[in-house]
Short mmCIF file of C-alpha atoms in Angstrom, two decimals:
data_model
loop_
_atom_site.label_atom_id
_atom_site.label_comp_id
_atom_site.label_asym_id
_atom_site.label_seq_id
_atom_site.Cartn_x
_atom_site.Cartn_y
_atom_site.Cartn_z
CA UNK A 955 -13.31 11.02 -14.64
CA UNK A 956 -15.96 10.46 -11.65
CA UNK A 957 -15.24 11.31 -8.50
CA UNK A 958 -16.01 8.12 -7.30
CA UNK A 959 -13.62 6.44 -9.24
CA UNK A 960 -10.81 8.76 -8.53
CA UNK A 961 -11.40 8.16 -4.80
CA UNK A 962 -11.36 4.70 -4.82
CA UNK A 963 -7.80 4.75 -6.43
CA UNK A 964 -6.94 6.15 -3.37
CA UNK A 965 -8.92 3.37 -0.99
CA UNK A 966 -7.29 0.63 -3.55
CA UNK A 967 -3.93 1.30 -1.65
CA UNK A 968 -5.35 -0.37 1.54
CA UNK A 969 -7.28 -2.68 -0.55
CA UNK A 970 -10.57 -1.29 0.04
CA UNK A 971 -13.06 -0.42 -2.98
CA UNK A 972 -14.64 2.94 -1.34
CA UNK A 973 -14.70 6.19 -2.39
CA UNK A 974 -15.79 7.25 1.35
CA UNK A 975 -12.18 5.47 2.79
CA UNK A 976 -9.90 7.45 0.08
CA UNK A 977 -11.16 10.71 0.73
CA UNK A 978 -10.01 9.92 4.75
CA UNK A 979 -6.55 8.43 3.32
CA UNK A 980 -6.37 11.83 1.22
CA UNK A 981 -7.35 13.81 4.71
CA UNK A 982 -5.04 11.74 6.42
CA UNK A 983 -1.53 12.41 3.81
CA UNK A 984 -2.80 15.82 3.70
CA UNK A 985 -3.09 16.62 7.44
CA UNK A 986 0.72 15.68 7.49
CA UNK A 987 1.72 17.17 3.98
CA UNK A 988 -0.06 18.96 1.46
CA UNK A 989 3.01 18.15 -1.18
CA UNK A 990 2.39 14.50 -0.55
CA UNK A 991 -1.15 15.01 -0.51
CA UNK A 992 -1.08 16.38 -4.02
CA UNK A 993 1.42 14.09 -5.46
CA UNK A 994 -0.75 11.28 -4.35
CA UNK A 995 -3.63 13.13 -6.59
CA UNK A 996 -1.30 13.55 -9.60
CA UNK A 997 -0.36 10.08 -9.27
CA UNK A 998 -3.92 8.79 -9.39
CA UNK A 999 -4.75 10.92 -11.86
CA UNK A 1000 -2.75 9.72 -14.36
CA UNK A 1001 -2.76 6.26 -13.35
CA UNK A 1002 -6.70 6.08 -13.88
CA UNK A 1003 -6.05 8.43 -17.00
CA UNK A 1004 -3.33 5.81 -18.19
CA UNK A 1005 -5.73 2.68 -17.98
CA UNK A 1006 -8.30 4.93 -20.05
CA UNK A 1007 -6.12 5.53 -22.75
CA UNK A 1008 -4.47 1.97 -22.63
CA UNK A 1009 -8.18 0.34 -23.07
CA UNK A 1010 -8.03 -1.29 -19.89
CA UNK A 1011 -11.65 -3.08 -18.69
CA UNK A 1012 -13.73 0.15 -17.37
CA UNK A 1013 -15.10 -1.70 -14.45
CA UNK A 1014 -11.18 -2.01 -13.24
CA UNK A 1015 -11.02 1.11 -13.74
CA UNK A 1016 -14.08 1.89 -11.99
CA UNK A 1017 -13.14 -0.16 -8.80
CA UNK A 1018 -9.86 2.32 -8.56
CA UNK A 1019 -7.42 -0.56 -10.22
CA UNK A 1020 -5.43 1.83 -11.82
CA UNK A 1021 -5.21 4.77 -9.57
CA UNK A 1022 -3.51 3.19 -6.80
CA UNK A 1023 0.01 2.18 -8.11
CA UNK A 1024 0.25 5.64 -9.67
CA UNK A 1025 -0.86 7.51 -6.29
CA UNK A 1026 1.79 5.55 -4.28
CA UNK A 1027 4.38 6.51 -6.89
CA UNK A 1028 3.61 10.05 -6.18
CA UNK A 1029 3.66 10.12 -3.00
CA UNK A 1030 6.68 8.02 -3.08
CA UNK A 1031 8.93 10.27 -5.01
CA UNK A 1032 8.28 13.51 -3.66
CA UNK A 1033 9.12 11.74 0.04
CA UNK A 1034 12.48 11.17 -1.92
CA UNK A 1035 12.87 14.20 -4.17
CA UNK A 1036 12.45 18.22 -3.33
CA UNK A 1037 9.44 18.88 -5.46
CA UNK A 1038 10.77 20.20 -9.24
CA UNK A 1039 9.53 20.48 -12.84
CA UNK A 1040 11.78 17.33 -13.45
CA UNK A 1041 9.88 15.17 -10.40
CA UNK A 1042 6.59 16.28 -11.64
CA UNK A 1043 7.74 14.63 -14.95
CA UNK A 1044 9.32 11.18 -13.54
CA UNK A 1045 5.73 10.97 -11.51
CA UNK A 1046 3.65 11.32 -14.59
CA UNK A 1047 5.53 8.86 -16.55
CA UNK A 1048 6.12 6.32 -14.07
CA UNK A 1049 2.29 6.51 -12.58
CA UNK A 1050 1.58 5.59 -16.34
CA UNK A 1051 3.71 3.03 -16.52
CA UNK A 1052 2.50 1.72 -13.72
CA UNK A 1053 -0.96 1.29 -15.27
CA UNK A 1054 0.46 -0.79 -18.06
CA UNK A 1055 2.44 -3.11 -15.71
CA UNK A 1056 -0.87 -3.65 -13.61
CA UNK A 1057 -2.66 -4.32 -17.01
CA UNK A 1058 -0.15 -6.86 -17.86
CA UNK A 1059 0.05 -8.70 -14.82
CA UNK A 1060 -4.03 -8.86 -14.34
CA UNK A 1061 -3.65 -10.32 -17.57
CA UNK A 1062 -0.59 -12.59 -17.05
CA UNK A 1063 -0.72 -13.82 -13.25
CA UNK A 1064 -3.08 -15.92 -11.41
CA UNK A 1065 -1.13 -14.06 -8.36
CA UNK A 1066 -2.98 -10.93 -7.49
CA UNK A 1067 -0.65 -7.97 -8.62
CA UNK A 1068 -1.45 -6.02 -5.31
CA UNK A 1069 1.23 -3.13 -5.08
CA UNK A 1070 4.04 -4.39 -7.69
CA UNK A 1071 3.69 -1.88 -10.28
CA UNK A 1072 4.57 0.77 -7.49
CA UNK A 1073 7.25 -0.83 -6.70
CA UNK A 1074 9.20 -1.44 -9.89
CA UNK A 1075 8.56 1.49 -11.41
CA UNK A 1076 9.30 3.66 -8.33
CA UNK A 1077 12.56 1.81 -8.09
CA UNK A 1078 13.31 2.98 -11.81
CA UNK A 1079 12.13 6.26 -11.13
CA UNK A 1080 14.73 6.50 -8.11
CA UNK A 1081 17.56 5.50 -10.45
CA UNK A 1082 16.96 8.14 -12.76
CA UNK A 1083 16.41 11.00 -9.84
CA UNK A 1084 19.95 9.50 -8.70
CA UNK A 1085 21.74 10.08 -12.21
CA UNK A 1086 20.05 13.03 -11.81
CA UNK A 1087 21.37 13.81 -8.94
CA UNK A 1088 17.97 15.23 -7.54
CA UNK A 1089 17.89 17.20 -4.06
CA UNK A 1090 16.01 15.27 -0.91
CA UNK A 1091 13.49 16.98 0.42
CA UNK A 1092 13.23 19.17 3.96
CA UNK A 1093 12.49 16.47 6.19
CA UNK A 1094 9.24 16.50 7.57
CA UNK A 1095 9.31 17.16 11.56
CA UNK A 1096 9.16 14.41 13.65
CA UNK A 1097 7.95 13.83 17.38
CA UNK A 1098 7.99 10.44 17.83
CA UNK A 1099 6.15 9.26 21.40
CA UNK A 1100 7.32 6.29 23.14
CA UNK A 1101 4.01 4.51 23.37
CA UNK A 1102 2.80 1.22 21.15
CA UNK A 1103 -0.67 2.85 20.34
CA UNK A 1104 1.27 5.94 18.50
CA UNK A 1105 3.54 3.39 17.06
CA UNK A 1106 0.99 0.38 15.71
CA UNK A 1107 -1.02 3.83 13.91
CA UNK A 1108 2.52 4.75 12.51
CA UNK A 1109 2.19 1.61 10.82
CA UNK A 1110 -1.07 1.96 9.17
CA UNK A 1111 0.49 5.98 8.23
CA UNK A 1112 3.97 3.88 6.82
CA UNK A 1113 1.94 2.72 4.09
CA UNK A 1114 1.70 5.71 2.62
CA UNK A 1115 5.22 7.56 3.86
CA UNK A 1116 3.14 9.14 6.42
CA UNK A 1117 5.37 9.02 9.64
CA UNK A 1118 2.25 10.75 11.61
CA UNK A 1119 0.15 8.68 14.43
CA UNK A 1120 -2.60 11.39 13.00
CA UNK A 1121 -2.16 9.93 9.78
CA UNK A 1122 -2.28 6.25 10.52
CA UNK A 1123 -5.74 7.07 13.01
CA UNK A 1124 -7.35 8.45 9.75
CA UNK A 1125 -6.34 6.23 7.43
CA UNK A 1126 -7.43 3.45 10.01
CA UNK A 1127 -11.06 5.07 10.65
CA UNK A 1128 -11.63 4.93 6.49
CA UNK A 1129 -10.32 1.13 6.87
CA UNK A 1130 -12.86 0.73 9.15
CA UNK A 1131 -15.91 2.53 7.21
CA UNK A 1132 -15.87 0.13 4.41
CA UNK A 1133 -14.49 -2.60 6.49
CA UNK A 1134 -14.29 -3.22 10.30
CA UNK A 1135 -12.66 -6.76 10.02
CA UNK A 1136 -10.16 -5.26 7.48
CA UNK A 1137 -9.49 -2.41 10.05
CA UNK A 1138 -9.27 -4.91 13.22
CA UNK A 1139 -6.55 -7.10 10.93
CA UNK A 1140 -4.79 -3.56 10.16
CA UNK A 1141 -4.14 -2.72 13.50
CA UNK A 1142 -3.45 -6.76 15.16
CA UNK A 1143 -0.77 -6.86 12.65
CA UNK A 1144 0.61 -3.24 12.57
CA UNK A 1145 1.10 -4.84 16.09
CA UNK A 1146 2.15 -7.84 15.47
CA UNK A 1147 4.83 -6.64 13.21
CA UNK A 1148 6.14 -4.15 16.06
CA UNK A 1149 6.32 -6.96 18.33
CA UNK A 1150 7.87 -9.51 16.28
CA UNK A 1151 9.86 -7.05 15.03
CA UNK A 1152 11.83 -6.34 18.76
CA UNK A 1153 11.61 -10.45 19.39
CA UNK A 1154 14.03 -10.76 16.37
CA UNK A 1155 16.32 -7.51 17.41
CA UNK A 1156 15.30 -4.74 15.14
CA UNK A 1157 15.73 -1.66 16.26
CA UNK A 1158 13.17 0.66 18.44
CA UNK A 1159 13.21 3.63 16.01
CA UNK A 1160 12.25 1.44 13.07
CA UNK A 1161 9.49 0.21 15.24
CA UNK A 1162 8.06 3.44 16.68
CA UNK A 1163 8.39 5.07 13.20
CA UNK A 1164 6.16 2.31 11.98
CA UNK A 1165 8.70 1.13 9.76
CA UNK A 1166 7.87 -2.90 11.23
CA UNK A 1167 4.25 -2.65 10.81
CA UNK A 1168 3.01 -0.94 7.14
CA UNK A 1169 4.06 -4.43 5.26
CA UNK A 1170 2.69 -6.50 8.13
CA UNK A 1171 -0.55 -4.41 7.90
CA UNK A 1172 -0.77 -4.34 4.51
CA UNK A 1173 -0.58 -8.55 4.17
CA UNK A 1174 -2.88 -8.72 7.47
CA UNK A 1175 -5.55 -7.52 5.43
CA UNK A 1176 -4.94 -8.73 2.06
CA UNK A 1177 -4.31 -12.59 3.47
CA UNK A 1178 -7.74 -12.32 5.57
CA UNK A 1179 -10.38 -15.22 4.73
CA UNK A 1180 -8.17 -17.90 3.25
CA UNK A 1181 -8.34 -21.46 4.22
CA UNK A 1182 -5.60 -21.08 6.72
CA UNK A 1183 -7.99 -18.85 8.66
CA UNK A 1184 -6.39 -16.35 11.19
CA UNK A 1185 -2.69 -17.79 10.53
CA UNK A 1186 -2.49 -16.56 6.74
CA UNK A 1187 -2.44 -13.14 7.74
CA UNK A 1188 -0.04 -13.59 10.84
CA UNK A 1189 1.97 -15.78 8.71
CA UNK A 1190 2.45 -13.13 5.98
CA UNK A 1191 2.64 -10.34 8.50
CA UNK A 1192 5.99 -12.50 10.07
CA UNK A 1193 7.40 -12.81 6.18
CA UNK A 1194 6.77 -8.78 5.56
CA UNK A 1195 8.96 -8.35 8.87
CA UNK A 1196 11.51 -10.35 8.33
CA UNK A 1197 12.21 -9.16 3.93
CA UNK A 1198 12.22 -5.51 5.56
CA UNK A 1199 14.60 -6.74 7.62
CA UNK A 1200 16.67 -7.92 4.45
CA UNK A 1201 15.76 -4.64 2.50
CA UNK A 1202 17.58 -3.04 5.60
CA UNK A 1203 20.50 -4.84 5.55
CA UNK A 1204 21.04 -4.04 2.08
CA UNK A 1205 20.16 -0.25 1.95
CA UNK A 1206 17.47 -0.56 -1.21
CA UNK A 1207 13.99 1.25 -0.41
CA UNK A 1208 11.83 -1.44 0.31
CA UNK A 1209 8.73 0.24 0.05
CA UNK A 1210 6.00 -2.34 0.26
CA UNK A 1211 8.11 -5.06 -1.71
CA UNK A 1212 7.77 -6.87 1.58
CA UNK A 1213 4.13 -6.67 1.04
CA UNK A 1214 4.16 -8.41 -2.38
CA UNK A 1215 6.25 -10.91 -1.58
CA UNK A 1216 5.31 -12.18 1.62
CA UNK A 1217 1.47 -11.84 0.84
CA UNK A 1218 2.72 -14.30 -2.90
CA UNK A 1219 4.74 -16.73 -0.31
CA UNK A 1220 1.25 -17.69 1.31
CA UNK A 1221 -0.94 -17.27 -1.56
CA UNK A 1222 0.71 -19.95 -3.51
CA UNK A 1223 1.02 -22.01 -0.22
CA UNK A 1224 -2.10 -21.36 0.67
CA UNK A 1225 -4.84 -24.74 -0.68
CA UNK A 1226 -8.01 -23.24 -1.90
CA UNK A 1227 -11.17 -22.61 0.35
CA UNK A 1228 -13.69 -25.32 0.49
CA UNK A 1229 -16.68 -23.89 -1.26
CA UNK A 1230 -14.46 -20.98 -3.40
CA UNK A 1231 -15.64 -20.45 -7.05
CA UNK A 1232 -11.81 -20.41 -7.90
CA UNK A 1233 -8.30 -19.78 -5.97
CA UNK A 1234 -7.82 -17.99 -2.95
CA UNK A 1235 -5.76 -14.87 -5.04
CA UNK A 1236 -9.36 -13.92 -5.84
CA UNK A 1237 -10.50 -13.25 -2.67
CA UNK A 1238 -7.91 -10.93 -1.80
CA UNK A 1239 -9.44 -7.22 -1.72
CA UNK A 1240 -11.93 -4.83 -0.50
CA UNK A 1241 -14.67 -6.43 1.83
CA UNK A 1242 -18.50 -5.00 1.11
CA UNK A 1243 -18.62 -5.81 4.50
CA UNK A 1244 -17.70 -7.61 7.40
CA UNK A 1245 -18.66 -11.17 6.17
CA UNK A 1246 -18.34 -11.03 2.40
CA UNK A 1247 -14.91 -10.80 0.42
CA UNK A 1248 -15.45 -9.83 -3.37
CA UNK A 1249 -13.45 -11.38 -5.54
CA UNK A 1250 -11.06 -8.41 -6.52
CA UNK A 1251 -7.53 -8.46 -7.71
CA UNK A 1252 -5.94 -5.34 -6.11
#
């Protein structure tokens, strides 16, 4: 496997196609946890391996379409489990069954898949560490300041269970060296997500945590450059709020199911840019730069 195409599984996460940004999102986990850090490897590892062996297209593979799902899911469950011989095992097997539900749906679904693999199969995985009756980790410490700045780069860190300001700066900075416009949309909707968040009486933990911006952030840059302009992203960034609100309520993980679904409520709302070569879905991805969306499916 090339290093390039290992790193960009990591960038895929935050929808950017560079190997430069997912070395800084694998600084950034790491600076905050080196177990995280190396599930987030594993994970990618055998989610690119996965595609391989399941003859998945090879420039997918290339563009780090299969790494990402599988890196979240290892991060994922070792922020839930105490690392173990039987965790190791539930990360390899659901990071490859992650590839095969992002082949399906590229396959299946004008709707980009985006980070739905992680999420289903990370839910199954945390059913069977339950009947398991797996140990939670030592909890990471936290200092959490007071101040929005701290709190909108918790958000960008929340994507990838990284409760760290540190984090979220370094994950931002390789945002913004394969994309400023993606990294600007990052951090006005991290925001905006911490702010609508308190307007609809969520609580101020959740927000300086980060908890009310990672889904907001993630839609603010995947909902960038549609025909609705600037209110796509806001729009889907007030949706991701409001299903982790719901997720909440109920007590499931919501990882970034608010993502999905909020960033699918637009998309299919959404009327197709005058001048597209096809739907808005397939402009959703990593930006070459700060004019130019490729069409990309992650």
């Amino acid at each position: 496997m090339r290093i390039q195409t290992f790193a960009r599984g990591l960038g895929q996460i935050m929808l950017q196609e560079s190997s430069i940004t997912g070395m800084l999102f694998l600084t950034g986990i790491a600076v905050n946890s080196l177990v995280l850090a190396a599930g987030a490897v594993l994970g990618n590892l055998v989610g690119t391996l996965s595609g391989r062996l399941s003859a998945c297209d090879r420039d997918e593979i290339a563009k780090g379409l299969y790494g990402f799902n599988g890196a979240l899911v290892g991060i994922a469950l070792l922020s839930f489990f105490a690392p173990s011989a039987l965790v190791v095992g539930c990360i390899i097997v659901a990071a490859a069954s992650s590839s095969l539900v992002m082949k399906l749906m590229l396959r299946a679904t004008q709707l980009p898949p985006l980070t739905a693999p992680f999420v289903v199969c990370t839910w199954l995985a945390l059913l069977v560490g339950d009947a398991f009756s797996l140990p939670s980790p030592n909890a990471l410490p936290s200092t959490l300041a007071s101040n929005d700045i701290a709190a909108i780069a918790r958000g960008a860190g929340q994507v990838m269970f990284q409760e760290s300001a540190i984090s979220g700066a370094l994950f931002l900075a390789g945002i913004a060296a394969h994309s400023r416009q993606s990294a600007a949309w990052c951090i006005l909707t991290s925001a905006f997500g911490l702010v609508f968040g308190r307007g609809i009486g969520l609580s101020d933990a959740m927000g300086a945590s980060g908890l009310l911006g990672y889904n907001a952030c993630l839609a603010g840059i995947a909902l960038q450059g549609t025909a609705w302009g600037a209110f796509a992203p806001l729009l889907g960034a007030c949706f991701a709020v409001l299903i982790t609100c719901a997720f909440h309520v109920t007590g499931l993980p919501a990882l970034t199911a608010p993502f999905v679904v909020a960033s699918w409520i637009v998309l299919i709302a959404v009327p197709e840019k005058e001048g597209s070569e096809g739907t808005s879905t397939e402009s959703i991805g990593s930006r070459s730069d700060g004019n130019r969306v490729p069409k990309h499916r992650s």
